[in-house]
PDB file of C-alpha atoms in Angstrom:
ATOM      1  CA  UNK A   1     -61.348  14.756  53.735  1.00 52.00           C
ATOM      2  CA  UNK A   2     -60.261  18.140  54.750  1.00 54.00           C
ATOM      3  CA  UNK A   3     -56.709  19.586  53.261  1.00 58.00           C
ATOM      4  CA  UNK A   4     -54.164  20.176  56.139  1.00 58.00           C
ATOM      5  CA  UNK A   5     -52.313  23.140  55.110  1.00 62.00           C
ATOM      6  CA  UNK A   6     -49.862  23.483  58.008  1.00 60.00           C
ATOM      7  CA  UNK A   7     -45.961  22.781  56.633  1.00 61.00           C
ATOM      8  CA  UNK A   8     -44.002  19.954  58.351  1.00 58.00           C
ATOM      9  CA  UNK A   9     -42.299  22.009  60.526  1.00 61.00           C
ATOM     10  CA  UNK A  10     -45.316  23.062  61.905  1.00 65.00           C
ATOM     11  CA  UNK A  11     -46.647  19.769  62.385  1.00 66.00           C
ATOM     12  CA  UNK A  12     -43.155  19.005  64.326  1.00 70.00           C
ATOM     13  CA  UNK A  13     -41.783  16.815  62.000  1.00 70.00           C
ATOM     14  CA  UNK A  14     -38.172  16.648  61.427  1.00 72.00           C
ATOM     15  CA  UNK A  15     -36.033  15.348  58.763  1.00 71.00           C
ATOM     16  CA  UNK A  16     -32.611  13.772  60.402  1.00 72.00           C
ATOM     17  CA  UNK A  17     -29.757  13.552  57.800  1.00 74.00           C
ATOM     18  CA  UNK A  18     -27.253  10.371  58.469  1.00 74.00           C
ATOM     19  CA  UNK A  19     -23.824  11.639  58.803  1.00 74.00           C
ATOM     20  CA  UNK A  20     -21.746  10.199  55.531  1.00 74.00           C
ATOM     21  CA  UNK A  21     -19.967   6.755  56.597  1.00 75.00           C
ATOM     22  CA  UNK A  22     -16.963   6.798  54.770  1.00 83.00           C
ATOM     23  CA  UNK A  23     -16.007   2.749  53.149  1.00 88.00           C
ATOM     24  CA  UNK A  24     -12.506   1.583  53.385  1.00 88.00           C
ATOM     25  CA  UNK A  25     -11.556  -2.037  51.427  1.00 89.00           C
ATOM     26  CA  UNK A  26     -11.232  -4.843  53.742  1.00 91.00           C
ATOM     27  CA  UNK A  27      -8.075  -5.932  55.158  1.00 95.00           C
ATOM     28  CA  UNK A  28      -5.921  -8.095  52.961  1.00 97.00           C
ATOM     29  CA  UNK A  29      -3.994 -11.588  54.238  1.00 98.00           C
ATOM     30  CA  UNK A  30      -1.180 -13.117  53.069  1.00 98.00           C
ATOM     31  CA  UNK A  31      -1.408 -17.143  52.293  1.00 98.00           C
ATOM     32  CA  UNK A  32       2.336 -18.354  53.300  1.00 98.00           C
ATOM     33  CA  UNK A  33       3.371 -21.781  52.168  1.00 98.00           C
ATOM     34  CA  UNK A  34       5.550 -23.743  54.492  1.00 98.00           C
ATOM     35  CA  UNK A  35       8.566 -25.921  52.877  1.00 97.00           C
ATOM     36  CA  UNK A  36       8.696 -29.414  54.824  1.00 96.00           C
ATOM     37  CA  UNK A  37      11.039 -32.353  53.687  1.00 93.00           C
ATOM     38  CA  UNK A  38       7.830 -34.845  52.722  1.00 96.00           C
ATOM     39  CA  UNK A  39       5.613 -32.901  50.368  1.00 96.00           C
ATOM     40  CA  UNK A  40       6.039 -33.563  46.793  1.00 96.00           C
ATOM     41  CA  UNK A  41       6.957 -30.394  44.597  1.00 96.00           C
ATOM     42  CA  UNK A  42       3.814 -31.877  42.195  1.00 97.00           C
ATOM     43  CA  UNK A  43       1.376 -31.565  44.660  1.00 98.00           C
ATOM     44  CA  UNK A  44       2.788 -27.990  45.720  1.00 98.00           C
ATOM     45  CA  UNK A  45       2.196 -26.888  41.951  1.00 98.00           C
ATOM     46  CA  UNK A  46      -1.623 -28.886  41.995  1.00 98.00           C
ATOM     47  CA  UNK A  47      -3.002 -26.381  44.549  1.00 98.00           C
ATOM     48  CA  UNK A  48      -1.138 -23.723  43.675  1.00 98.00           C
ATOM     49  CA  UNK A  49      -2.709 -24.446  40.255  1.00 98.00           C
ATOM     50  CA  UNK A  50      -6.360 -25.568  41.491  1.00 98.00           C
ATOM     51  CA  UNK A  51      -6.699 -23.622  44.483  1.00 98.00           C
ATOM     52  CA  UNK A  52      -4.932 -20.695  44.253  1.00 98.00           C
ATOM     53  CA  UNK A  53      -5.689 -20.386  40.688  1.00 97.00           C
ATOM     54  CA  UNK A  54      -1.948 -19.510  39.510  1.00 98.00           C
ATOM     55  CA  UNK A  55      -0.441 -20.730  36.034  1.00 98.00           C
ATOM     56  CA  UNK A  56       1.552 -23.332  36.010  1.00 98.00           C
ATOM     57  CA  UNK A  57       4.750 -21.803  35.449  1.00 98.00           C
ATOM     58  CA  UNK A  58       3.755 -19.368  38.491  1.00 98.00           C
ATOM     59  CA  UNK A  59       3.014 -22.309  40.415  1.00 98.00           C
ATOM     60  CA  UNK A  60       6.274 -23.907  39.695  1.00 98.00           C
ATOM     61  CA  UNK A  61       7.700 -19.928  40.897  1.00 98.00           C
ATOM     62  CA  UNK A  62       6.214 -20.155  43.515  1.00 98.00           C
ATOM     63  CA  UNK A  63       7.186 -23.813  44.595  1.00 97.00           C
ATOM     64  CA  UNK A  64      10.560 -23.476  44.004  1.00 97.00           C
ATOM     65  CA  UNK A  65      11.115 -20.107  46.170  1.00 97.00           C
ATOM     66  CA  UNK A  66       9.267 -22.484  49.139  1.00 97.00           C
ATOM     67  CA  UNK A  67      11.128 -24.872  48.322  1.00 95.00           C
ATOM     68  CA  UNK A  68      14.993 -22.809  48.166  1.00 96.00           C
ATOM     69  CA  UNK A  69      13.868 -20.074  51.290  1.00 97.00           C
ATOM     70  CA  UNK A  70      12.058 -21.847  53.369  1.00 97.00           C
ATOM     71  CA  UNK A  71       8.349 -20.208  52.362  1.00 97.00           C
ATOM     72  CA  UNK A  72       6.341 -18.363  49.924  1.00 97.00           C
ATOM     73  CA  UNK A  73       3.147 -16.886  49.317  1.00 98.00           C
ATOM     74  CA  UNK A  74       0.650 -18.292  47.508  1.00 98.00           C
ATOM     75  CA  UNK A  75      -1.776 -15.782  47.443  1.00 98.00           C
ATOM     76  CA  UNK A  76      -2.822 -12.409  48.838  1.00 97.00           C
ATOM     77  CA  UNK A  77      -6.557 -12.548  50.119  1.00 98.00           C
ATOM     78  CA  UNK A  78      -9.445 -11.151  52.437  1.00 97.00           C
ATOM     79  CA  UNK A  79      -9.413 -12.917  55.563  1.00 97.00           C
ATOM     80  CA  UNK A  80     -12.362 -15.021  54.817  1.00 97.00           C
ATOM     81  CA  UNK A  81     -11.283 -16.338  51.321  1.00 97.00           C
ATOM     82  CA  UNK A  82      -7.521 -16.583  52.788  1.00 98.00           C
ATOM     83  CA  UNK A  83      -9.083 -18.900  55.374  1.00 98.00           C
ATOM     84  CA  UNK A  84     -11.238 -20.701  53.423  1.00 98.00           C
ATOM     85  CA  UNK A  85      -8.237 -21.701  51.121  1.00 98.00           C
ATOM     86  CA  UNK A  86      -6.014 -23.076  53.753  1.00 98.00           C
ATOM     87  CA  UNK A  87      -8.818 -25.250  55.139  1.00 98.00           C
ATOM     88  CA  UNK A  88      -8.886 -26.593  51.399  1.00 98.00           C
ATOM     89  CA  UNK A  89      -5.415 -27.087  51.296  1.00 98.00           C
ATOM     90  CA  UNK A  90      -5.389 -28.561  54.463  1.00 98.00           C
ATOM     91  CA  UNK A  91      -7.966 -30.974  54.154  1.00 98.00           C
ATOM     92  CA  UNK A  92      -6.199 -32.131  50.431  1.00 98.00           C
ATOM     93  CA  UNK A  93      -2.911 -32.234  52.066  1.00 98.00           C
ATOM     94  CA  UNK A  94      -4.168 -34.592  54.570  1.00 97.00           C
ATOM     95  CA  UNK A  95      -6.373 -36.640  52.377  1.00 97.00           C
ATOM     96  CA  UNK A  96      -2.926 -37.579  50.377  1.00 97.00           C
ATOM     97  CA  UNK A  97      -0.976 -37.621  53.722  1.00 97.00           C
ATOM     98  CA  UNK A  98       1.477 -34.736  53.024  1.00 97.00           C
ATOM     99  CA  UNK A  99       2.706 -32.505  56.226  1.00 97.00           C
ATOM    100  CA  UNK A 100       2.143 -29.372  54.316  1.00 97.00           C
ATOM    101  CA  UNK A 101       1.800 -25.936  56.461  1.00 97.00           C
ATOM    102  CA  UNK A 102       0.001 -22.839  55.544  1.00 97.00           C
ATOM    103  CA  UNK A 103       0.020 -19.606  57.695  1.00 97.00           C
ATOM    104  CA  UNK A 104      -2.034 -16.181  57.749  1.00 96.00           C
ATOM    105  CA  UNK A 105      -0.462 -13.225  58.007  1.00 96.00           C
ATOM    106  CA  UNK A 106      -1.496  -9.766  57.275  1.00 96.00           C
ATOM    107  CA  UNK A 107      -0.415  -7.704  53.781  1.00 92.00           C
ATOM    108  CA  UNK A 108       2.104  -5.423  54.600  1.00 84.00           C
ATOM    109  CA  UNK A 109       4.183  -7.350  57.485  1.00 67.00           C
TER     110      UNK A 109
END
């Protein structure tokens, strides 16, 4: 097999360079608990606890703002997980008949 000497620019190939694609973090989401007059503060402070992952005594913070303004949030989130964890709540909420409301809303409104 012969030896090709020529360069690659002779041969007409070309080397393309991507241009640099800069990464910025993914939008965050607000989880906002809804105070009704049916849901019990305990099972308020169970997901807080189990699917929000808080402590109880941050649970129990967090219940009691919801429960003296009106709402609170239980956790700041990508839009994925933030869904994902109001479907859970959801679906508990209903399974033990509670009225409980969640909401999205974006960090920094």
């Amino acid at each position: 097999m012969a030896q090709n000497s020529k360069s690659d620019d002779e041969l007409g190939v070309q080397t393309l360079s991507r241009p640099k694609s800069s990464l910025r973090p993914p939008r965050m989401y607000k989880v906002i608990l809804h105070n009704d007059d049916y849901t019990t503060r305990d099972f308020v402070v169970d997901i807080l606890c189990h699917v929000f992952g808080h402590a109880e005594t941050v649970a129990i913070q967090i219940m009691l703002q919801v429960h003296t303004s009106g709402s609170g949030v239980a956790g700041i989130y990508t839009h994925e997980i933030a869904e994902t964890k109001i479907h859970t709540v959801d679906t508990l909420a209903k399974e033990n008949e509670f009225p409980l409301k969640l909401s999205l809303e974006p960090e920094g409104t």
